[in-house]
PDB file of C-alpha atoms in Angstrom:
ATOM      1  CA  MET A  36      -4.212  28.964 214.151  1.00  0.00           C
ATOM      2  CA  LEU A  37      -3.901  26.577 217.199  1.00  0.00           C
ATOM      3  CA  ALA A  38      -0.567  25.744 216.175  1.00  0.00           C
ATOM      4  CA  VAL A  39       1.083  28.882 217.076  1.00  0.00           C
ATOM      5  CA  PRO A  40      -0.263  28.957 220.949  1.00  0.00           C
ATOM      6  CA  ILE A  41       1.388  25.526 221.340  1.00  0.00           C
ATOM      7  CA  CYS A  42       4.381  26.546 219.675  1.00  0.00           C
ATOM      8  CA  ILE A  43       4.649  29.037 222.141  1.00  0.00           C
ATOM      9  CA  ALA A  44       4.002  26.699 225.193  1.00  0.00           C
ATOM     10  CA  ILE A  45       6.278  24.114 224.009  1.00  0.00           C
ATOM     11  CA  ALA A  46       9.142  26.944 223.141  1.00  0.00           C
ATOM     12  CA  TYR A  47       8.444  28.031 227.136  1.00  0.00           C
ATOM     13  CA  VAL A  48       8.390  24.705 228.985  1.00  0.00           C
ATOM     14  CA  PHE A  49      11.749  23.684 226.729  1.00  0.00           C
ATOM     15  CA  PHE A  50      13.406  27.185 227.876  1.00  0.00           C
ATOM     16  CA  TYR A  51      12.510  26.945 231.389  1.00  0.00           C
ATOM     17  CA  LEU A  52      12.364  22.943 232.227  1.00  0.00           C
ATOM     18  CA  VAL A  53      15.371  22.018 229.504  1.00  0.00           C
ATOM     19  CA  LEU A  54      17.605  24.678 229.212  1.00  0.00           C
ATOM     20  CA  GLY A  55      17.060  25.898 232.579  1.00  0.00           C
ATOM     21  CA  ASN A  56      17.541  22.913 233.943  1.00  0.00           C
ATOM     22  CA  PRO A  57      20.156  23.275 237.422  1.00  0.00           C
ATOM     23  CA  ASP A  58      22.170  20.004 236.135  1.00  0.00           C
ATOM     24  CA  ASN A  59      23.098  22.133 233.497  1.00  0.00           C
ATOM     25  CA  PHE A  60      24.788  24.919 235.775  1.00  0.00           C
ATOM     26  CA  GLN A  61      27.883  24.890 238.309  1.00  0.00           C
ATOM     27  CA  GLY A  62      26.541  23.834 241.498  1.00  0.00           C
ATOM     28  CA  GLY A  63      23.609  23.155 240.135  1.00  0.00           C
ATOM     29  CA  ASN A  64      22.254  26.938 240.442  1.00  0.00           C
ATOM     30  CA  VAL A  65      20.999  28.725 237.295  1.00  0.00           C
ATOM     31  CA  ALA A  66      22.621  32.022 238.438  1.00  0.00           C
ATOM     32  CA  ASN A  67      26.501  30.194 238.063  1.00  0.00           C
ATOM     33  CA  HIS A  68      28.214  29.614 234.740  1.00  0.00           C
ATOM     34  CA  PRO A  69      27.318  26.295 232.607  1.00  0.00           C
ATOM     35  CA  VAL A  70      29.005  23.369 233.345  1.00  0.00           C
ATOM     36  CA  GLU A  71      32.171  22.965 231.507  1.00  0.00           C
ATOM     37  CA  GLU A  72      31.405  20.173 229.529  1.00  0.00           C
ATOM     38  CA  GLY A  73      28.447  17.795 228.033  1.00  0.00           C
ATOM     39  CA  ILE A  74      25.661  18.801 226.374  1.00  0.00           C
ATOM     40  CA  GLY A  75      24.440  20.558 229.283  1.00  0.00           C
ATOM     41  CA  LYS A  76      27.046  23.304 228.729  1.00  0.00           C
ATOM     42  CA  TRP A  77      25.178  24.211 225.087  1.00  0.00           C
ATOM     43  CA  PHE A  78      21.957  23.779 227.061  1.00  0.00           C
ATOM     44  CA  GLY A  79      23.403  26.165 229.911  1.00  0.00           C
ATOM     45  CA  THR A  80      24.812  28.600 227.389  1.00  0.00           C
ATOM     46  CA  VAL A  81      21.633  28.942 225.433  1.00  0.00           C
ATOM     47  CA  TYR A  82      19.433  29.616 228.584  1.00  0.00           C
ATOM     48  CA  LYS A  83      21.961  32.314 229.126  1.00  0.00           C
ATOM     49  CA  GLY A  84      21.165  33.794 225.808  1.00  0.00           C
ATOM     50  CA  GLY A  85      18.023  35.599 228.039  1.00  0.00           C
ATOM     51  CA  LEU A  86      14.043  36.417 227.870  1.00  0.00           C
ATOM     52  CA  ILE A  87      14.420  36.691 223.837  1.00  0.00           C
ATOM     53  CA  VAL A  88      15.684  33.060 223.549  1.00  0.00           C
ATOM     54  CA  PRO A  89      12.752  31.151 224.289  1.00  0.00           C
ATOM     55  CA  ILE A  90      10.625  34.209 221.872  1.00  0.00           C
ATOM     56  CA  LEU A  91      13.172  32.723 219.277  1.00  0.00           C
ATOM     57  CA  ILE A  92      12.619  29.046 220.077  1.00  0.00           C
ATOM     58  CA  SER A  93       8.758  30.168 219.591  1.00  0.00           C
ATOM     59  CA  VAL A  94       9.563  31.739 216.072  1.00  0.00           C
ATOM     60  CA  LEU A  95      11.831  28.692 215.359  1.00  0.00           C
ATOM     61  CA  LEU A  96       8.954  26.229 216.145  1.00  0.00           C
ATOM     62  CA  ILE A  97       6.055  27.721 214.518  1.00  0.00           C
ATOM     63  CA  CYS A  98       8.281  27.779 211.370  1.00  0.00           C
ATOM     64  CA  ILE A  99       8.876  24.529 211.203  1.00  0.00           C
ATOM     65  CA  THR A 100       5.317  23.757 212.041  1.00  0.00           C
ATOM     66  CA  PHE A 101       3.863  25.514 208.831  1.00  0.00           C
ATOM     67  CA  VAL A 102       6.546  24.437 206.885  1.00  0.00           C
ATOM     68  CA  ILE A 103       5.879  20.613 207.411  1.00  0.00           C
ATOM     69  CA  GLU A 104       2.358  21.797 206.542  1.00  0.00           C
ATOM     70  CA  ARG A 105       2.489  23.654 203.305  1.00  0.00           C
ATOM     71  CA  PHE A 106       4.595  20.740 202.431  1.00  0.00           C
ATOM     72  CA  LEU A 107       2.442  18.460 203.078  1.00  0.00           C
ATOM     73  CA  TYR A 108      -0.314  20.309 201.377  1.00  0.00           C
ATOM     74  CA  LEU A 109       1.685  21.052 198.235  1.00  0.00           C
ATOM     75  CA  SER A 110       3.128  17.309 197.955  1.00  0.00           C
ATOM     76  CA  LYS A 111      -1.179  16.490 197.964  1.00  0.00           C
ATOM     77  CA  ALA A 112      -1.842  19.541 195.538  1.00  0.00           C
ATOM     78  CA  LYS A 113       0.904  18.196 192.832  1.00  0.00           C
ATOM     79  CA  GLY A 114      -1.019  15.237 192.350  1.00  0.00           C
ATOM     80  CA  LYS A 115       0.045  11.626 191.621  1.00  0.00           C
ATOM     81  CA  PHE A 116       1.778  12.926 188.734  1.00  0.00           C
ATOM     82  CA  SER A 117       3.392  16.382 187.126  1.00  0.00           C
ATOM     83  CA  GLY A 118       0.598  18.315 186.144  1.00  0.00           C
ATOM     84  CA  ALA A 119       2.446  18.538 182.846  1.00  0.00           C
ATOM     85  CA  GLU A 120       2.029  14.921 182.194  1.00  0.00           C
ATOM     86  CA  LEU A 121      -1.385  15.199 182.562  1.00  0.00           C
ATOM     87  CA  VAL A 122      -2.077  18.003 180.469  1.00  0.00           C
ATOM     88  CA  ARG A 123      -0.015  15.854 177.714  1.00  0.00           C
ATOM     89  CA  LYS A 124      -2.644  13.153 178.221  1.00  0.00           C
ATOM     90  CA  VAL A 125      -5.742  15.520 178.141  1.00  0.00           C
ATOM     91  CA  GLN A 126      -4.541  16.760 175.070  1.00  0.00           C
ATOM     92  CA  TYR A 127      -3.948  13.247 173.442  1.00  0.00           C
ATOM     93  CA  HIS A 128      -7.610  11.946 174.490  1.00  0.00           C
ATOM     94  CA  LEU A 129      -9.157  15.421 173.312  1.00  0.00           C
ATOM     95  CA  ALA A 130      -7.496  15.388 170.134  1.00  0.00           C
ATOM     96  CA  ASN A 131      -8.987  11.471 169.609  1.00  0.00           C
ATOM     97  CA  LYS A 132     -12.519  13.262 171.184  1.00  0.00           C
ATOM     98  CA  ASN A 133     -12.488  11.137 173.966  1.00  0.00           C
ATOM     99  CA  VAL A 134     -13.612  13.193 177.038  1.00  0.00           C
ATOM    100  CA  ASP A 135     -14.465  10.471 179.410  1.00  0.00           C
ATOM    101  CA  ALA A 136     -11.137   9.176 179.121  1.00  0.00           C
ATOM    102  CA  ALA A 137      -9.375  12.828 179.626  1.00  0.00           C
ATOM    103  CA  LEU A 138     -11.756  13.279 182.850  1.00  0.00           C
ATOM    104  CA  ALA A 139     -10.400   9.556 184.124  1.00  0.00           C
ATOM    105  CA  GLU A 140      -6.864  10.894 183.973  1.00  0.00           C
ATOM    106  CA  CYS A 141      -7.832  14.128 186.286  1.00  0.00           C
ATOM    107  CA  ASP A 142      -9.096  11.185 188.301  1.00  0.00           C
ATOM    108  CA  LYS A 143      -5.765   9.614 188.769  1.00  0.00           C
ATOM    109  CA  GLN A 144      -4.021  12.640 189.342  1.00  0.00           C
ATOM    110  CA  LYS A 145      -5.699  13.647 192.256  1.00  0.00           C
ATOM    111  CA  GLY A 146      -3.854  17.501 192.344  1.00  0.00           C
ATOM    112  CA  SER A 147      -4.550  20.912 191.908  1.00  0.00           C
ATOM    113  CA  VAL A 148      -4.022  20.566 188.499  1.00  0.00           C
ATOM    114  CA  GLY A 149      -6.493  17.601 187.812  1.00  0.00           C
ATOM    115  CA  ASN A 150      -9.164  19.612 189.816  1.00  0.00           C
ATOM    116  CA  VAL A 151      -8.911  22.412 187.605  1.00  0.00           C
ATOM    117  CA  ILE A 152      -8.892  20.347 184.537  1.00  0.00           C
ATOM    118  CA  LYS A 153     -11.683  18.351 185.518  1.00  0.00           C
ATOM    119  CA  ALA A 154     -14.007  21.410 185.870  1.00  0.00           C
ATOM    120  CA  GLY A 155     -13.117  22.533 182.709  1.00  0.00           C
ATOM    121  CA  LEU A 156     -13.580  19.356 181.081  1.00  0.00           C
ATOM    122  CA  ARG A 157     -17.168  18.681 182.904  1.00  0.00           C
ATOM    123  CA  LYS A 158     -18.155  22.404 180.922  1.00  0.00           C
ATOM    124  CA  TYR A 159     -16.291  21.177 177.988  1.00  0.00           C
ATOM    125  CA  LYS A 160     -18.642  17.799 177.931  1.00  0.00           C
ATOM    126  CA  GLU A 161     -21.520  19.794 178.734  1.00  0.00           C
ATOM    127  CA  MET A 162     -20.683  22.653 175.830  1.00  0.00           C
ATOM    128  CA  ILE A 163     -20.491  20.284 172.956  1.00  0.00           C
ATOM    129  CA  SER A 164     -24.290  19.406 173.174  1.00  0.00           C
ATOM    130  CA  ASN A 165     -25.372  23.010 173.893  1.00  0.00           C
ATOM    131  CA  THR A 166     -26.831  24.171 170.837  1.00  0.00           C
ATOM    132  CA  ASP A 167     -27.941  27.811 172.542  1.00  0.00           C
ATOM    133  CA  LEU A 168     -24.367  29.128 172.098  1.00  0.00           C
ATOM    134  CA  ASP A 169     -21.993  29.836 169.498  1.00  0.00           C
ATOM    135  CA  THR A 170     -18.380  28.464 169.301  1.00  0.00           C
ATOM    136  CA  ASP A 171     -16.866  31.714 170.850  1.00  0.00           C
ATOM    137  CA  GLN A 172     -19.345  31.499 173.565  1.00  0.00           C
ATOM    138  CA  LYS A 173     -18.927  27.901 174.509  1.00  0.00           C
ATOM    139  CA  ILE A 174     -15.003  28.738 174.943  1.00  0.00           C
ATOM    140  CA  LEU A 175     -15.656  31.842 176.776  1.00  0.00           C
ATOM    141  CA  THR A 176     -17.890  29.711 179.272  1.00  0.00           C
ATOM    142  CA  ILE A 177     -15.364  26.954 179.618  1.00  0.00           C
ATOM    143  CA  LYS A 178     -12.953  29.539 180.164  1.00  0.00           C
ATOM    144  CA  ASN A 179     -14.783  31.120 182.757  1.00  0.00           C
ATOM    145  CA  GLU A 180     -15.313  27.565 184.302  1.00  0.00           C
ATOM    146  CA  ILE A 181     -11.613  27.013 184.852  1.00  0.00           C
ATOM    147  CA  GLU A 182     -10.338  30.642 185.921  1.00  0.00           C
ATOM    148  CA  GLU A 183     -13.405  30.047 188.786  1.00  0.00           C
ATOM    149  CA  THR A 184     -11.771  27.095 189.826  1.00  0.00           C
ATOM    150  CA  THR A 185      -8.483  27.734 189.581  1.00  0.00           C
ATOM    151  CA  ALA A 186      -9.230  31.061 192.093  1.00  0.00           C
ATOM    152  CA  LEU A 187     -10.373  28.597 194.353  1.00  0.00           C
ATOM    153  CA  GLU A 188      -7.470  26.062 194.341  1.00  0.00           C
ATOM    154  CA  LEU A 189      -4.629  28.878 194.539  1.00  0.00           C
ATOM    155  CA  PRO A 190      -5.421  30.823 197.762  1.00  0.00           C
ATOM    156  CA  MET A 191      -5.261  27.334 199.466  1.00  0.00           C
ATOM    157  CA  MET A 192      -1.780  26.769 197.902  1.00  0.00           C
ATOM    158  CA  GLU A 193      -0.801  29.878 199.198  1.00  0.00           C
ATOM    159  CA  LYS A 194      -2.457  29.953 202.921  1.00  0.00           C
ATOM    160  CA  ASN A 195       0.101  30.326 205.392  1.00  0.00           C
ATOM    161  CA  LEU A 196       3.075  31.155 203.509  1.00  0.00           C
ATOM    162  CA  VAL A 197       2.382  34.782 205.175  1.00  0.00           C
ATOM    163  CA  PHE A 198       4.032  33.247 208.317  1.00  0.00           C
ATOM    164  CA  LEU A 199       7.099  31.873 206.221  1.00  0.00           C
ATOM    165  CA  SER A 200       7.580  35.615 204.747  1.00  0.00           C
ATOM    166  CA  THR A 201       6.823  37.551 208.143  1.00  0.00           C
ATOM    167  CA  ILE A 202       9.351  34.963 210.040  1.00  0.00           C
ATOM    168  CA  ALA A 203      11.728  35.652 207.551  1.00  0.00           C
ATOM    169  CA  SER A 204      12.206  38.986 208.394  1.00  0.00           C
ATOM    170  CA  VAL A 205      11.297  39.310 212.456  1.00  0.00           C
ATOM    171  CA  ALA A 206      13.648  36.298 213.242  1.00  0.00           C
ATOM    172  CA  THR A 207      16.614  38.109 212.494  1.00  0.00           C
ATOM    173  CA  LEU A 208      15.541  41.540 213.722  1.00  0.00           C
ATOM    174  CA  LEU A 209      14.358  39.825 217.014  1.00  0.00           C
ATOM    175  CA  GLY A 210      18.165  37.476 217.422  1.00  0.00           C
ATOM    176  CA  LEU A 211      19.881  40.782 216.952  1.00  0.00           C
ATOM    177  CA  PHE A 212      17.193  42.556 219.448  1.00  0.00           C
ATOM    178  CA  GLY A 213      18.703  40.024 221.767  1.00  0.00           C
ATOM    179  CA  THR A 214      22.112  40.478 221.140  1.00  0.00           C
ATOM    180  CA  VAL A 215      22.084  43.664 221.907  1.00  0.00           C
ATOM    181  CA  LEU A 216      20.344  43.674 225.220  1.00  0.00           C
ATOM    182  CA  GLY A 217      22.758  40.729 226.053  1.00  0.00           C
ATOM    183  CA  MET A 218      26.091  42.901 224.934  1.00  0.00           C
ATOM    184  CA  ILE A 219      24.033  45.419 226.968  1.00  0.00           C
ATOM    185  CA  LYS A 220      24.102  43.631 229.775  1.00  0.00           C
ATOM    186  CA  ALA A 221      27.523  42.244 229.361  1.00  0.00           C
ATOM    187  CA  PHE A 222      29.260  45.795 229.577  1.00  0.00           C
ATOM    188  CA  ALA A 223      27.366  47.086 232.360  1.00  0.00           C
ATOM    189  CA  ALA A 224      28.430  44.063 234.635  1.00  0.00           C
ATOM    190  CA  MET A 225      32.065  44.956 233.375  1.00  0.00           C
ATOM    191  CA  SER A 226      31.422  48.598 234.337  1.00  0.00           C
ATOM    192  CA  SER A 227      30.281  47.926 237.654  1.00  0.00           C
ATOM    193  CA  GLY A 228      32.447  45.372 238.573  1.00  0.00           C
ATOM    194  CA  GLY A 229      35.825  47.042 238.996  1.00  0.00           C
ATOM    195  CA  ALA A 230      38.426  46.000 236.564  1.00  0.00           C
ATOM    196  CA  PRO A 231      37.694  44.826 232.989  1.00  0.00           C
ATOM    197  CA  ASP A 232      37.163  40.848 233.081  1.00  0.00           C
ATOM    198  CA  SER A 233      38.225  39.419 229.493  1.00  0.00           C
ATOM    199  CA  ALA A 234      36.576  36.018 230.814  1.00  0.00           C
ATOM    200  CA  GLN A 235      33.733  37.421 232.208  1.00  0.00           C
ATOM    201  CA  LEU A 236      33.375  39.868 228.650  1.00  0.00           C
ATOM    202  CA  ALA A 237      33.720  36.784 226.418  1.00  0.00           C
ATOM    203  CA  LEU A 238      31.399  34.896 228.415  1.00  0.00           C
ATOM    204  CA  GLY A 239      28.892  37.468 227.999  1.00  0.00           C
ATOM    205  CA  ILE A 240      29.086  38.060 224.364  1.00  0.00           C
ATOM    206  CA  SER A 241      28.955  34.472 223.593  1.00  0.00           C
ATOM    207  CA  GLU A 242      25.623  34.331 225.662  1.00  0.00           C
ATOM    208  CA  ALA A 243      24.652  37.432 223.706  1.00  0.00           C
ATOM    209  CA  LEU A 244      25.278  35.989 220.275  1.00  0.00           C
ATOM    210  CA  ILE A 245      22.882  33.030 220.949  1.00  0.00           C
ATOM    211  CA  ASN A 246      20.278  35.172 220.083  1.00  0.00           C
ATOM    212  CA  THR A 247      21.745  36.001 216.701  1.00  0.00           C
ATOM    213  CA  ALA A 248      22.520  32.676 215.688  1.00  0.00           C
ATOM    214  CA  LEU A 249      18.846  31.548 216.335  1.00  0.00           C
ATOM    215  CA  GLY A 250      17.266  34.466 214.370  1.00  0.00           C
ATOM    216  CA  ILE A 251      19.627  34.211 211.718  1.00  0.00           C
ATOM    217  CA  GLY A 252      19.406  30.298 211.439  1.00  0.00           C
ATOM    218  CA  THR A 253      15.233  30.960 212.071  1.00  0.00           C
ATOM    219  CA  SER A 254      15.655  33.056 209.128  1.00  0.00           C
ATOM    220  CA  ALA A 255      17.320  31.530 207.175  1.00  0.00           C
ATOM    221  CA  VAL A 256      14.903  28.879 207.195  1.00  0.00           C
ATOM    222  CA  ALA A 257      11.747  30.439 206.489  1.00  0.00           C
ATOM    223  CA  ILE A 258      13.530  31.956 203.507  1.00  0.00           C
ATOM    224  CA  ILE A 259      14.682  28.794 201.944  1.00  0.00           C
ATOM    225  CA  MET A 260      11.142  26.889 202.601  1.00  0.00           C
ATOM    226  CA  TYR A 261       9.331  30.019 201.391  1.00  0.00           C
ATOM    227  CA  ASN A 262      11.673  30.058 198.184  1.00  0.00           C
ATOM    228  CA  TYR A 263      11.142  26.380 197.385  1.00  0.00           C
ATOM    229  CA  PHE A 264       6.924  26.736 198.319  1.00  0.00           C
ATOM    230  CA  THR A 265       6.315  29.788 195.770  1.00  0.00           C
ATOM    231  CA  THR A 266       8.384  27.813 192.870  1.00  0.00           C
ATOM    232  CA  ASN A 267       6.292  24.620 193.392  1.00  0.00           C
ATOM    233  CA  ILE A 268       3.173  27.057 193.430  1.00  0.00           C
ATOM    234  CA  ASP A 269       4.677  28.672 190.245  1.00  0.00           C
ATOM    235  CA  SER A 270       5.167  25.351 188.780  1.00  0.00           C
ATOM    236  CA  ILE A 271       1.388  24.325 189.120  1.00  0.00           C
ATOM    237  CA  THR A 272      -0.076  27.610 188.256  1.00  0.00           C
ATOM    238  CA  TYR A 273       1.826  27.077 185.173  1.00  0.00           C
ATOM    239  CA  ALA A 274       0.603  23.622 184.365  1.00  0.00           C
ATOM    240  CA  ILE A 275      -3.019  25.182 184.873  1.00  0.00           C
ATOM    241  CA  ASP A 276      -2.663  27.731 182.740  1.00  0.00           C
ATOM    242  CA  GLU A 277      -1.511  25.009 180.072  1.00  0.00           C
ATOM    243  CA  SER A 278      -4.228  23.307 180.891  1.00  0.00           C
ATOM    244  CA  GLY A 279      -6.817  26.126 180.230  1.00  0.00           C
ATOM    245  CA  PHE A 280      -4.918  26.991 176.881  1.00  0.00           C
ATOM    246  CA  THR A 281      -5.193  23.269 175.634  1.00  0.00           C
ATOM    247  CA  LEU A 282      -9.080  22.864 176.551  1.00  0.00           C
ATOM    248  CA  THR A 283     -10.181  26.126 174.534  1.00  0.00           C
ATOM    249  CA  GLN A 284      -8.077  25.157 171.557  1.00  0.00           C
ATOM    250  CA  SER A 285      -9.333  21.889 171.553  1.00  0.00           C
ATOM    251  CA  PHE A 286     -12.943  22.794 171.398  1.00  0.00           C
ATOM    252  CA  ALA A 287     -12.163  25.402 169.114  1.00  0.00           C
ATOM    253  CA  ALA A 288     -10.701  23.083 166.578  1.00  0.00           C
ATOM    254  CA  ASN A 289     -12.823  19.695 167.203  1.00  0.00           C
ATOM    255  CA  HIS A 290     -15.996  21.705 167.682  1.00  0.00           C
ATOM    256  CA  LYS A 291     -16.535  24.721 165.623  1.00  0.00           C
TER     257      LYS A 291
END
């Protein structure tokens, strides 16, 4: 959560000190039009977008921050190799009744699927020597262990995705809100200035549309990355479900 105020602070510093640098405006006065060439022209134009611009920059930075955080976490959650490959290896070792080798494969994988299978295999190994429960009860015990471990893994994978889903909706609305304010300001300036000035109107519209561009761009990044992450989570979840089915079926077949 500390990332949010930090992103907001960086956005406002960037807006006022970089975009609002007097060198980006004619005569060194931010009240004037942006300079006519160079990077200062673009910085000055974005600054003229109004007070909604730093809010949109904050939202963009927050989006990028959580995209990086989720990318790093899910890369780790996927492990050294795919969950599907791990399931195949575990199936092979269990078919040969070599639980220790299957556990070793989980240690090599080092992902969420490996964590779930490892917990299931430990219970699997415990149930082999258990004489107090019948086969169905042992299978249910293994299944419950897998479900409990899965319940701990999934929330961590889905953590912070709510920020991306919220940004995907809010960024566009903020952009449109800034555009409307800019258009109101542009037409108000024209109405009080006597004869319409097409150049002034065009400048006002371009400044207002800066908000739309930032809003739509931020929303697009959030939507694309949200879908990318949920797809990755779904594939991990599928591998976890497959691993649970593999362990219970293996136990039923090999330890009746």
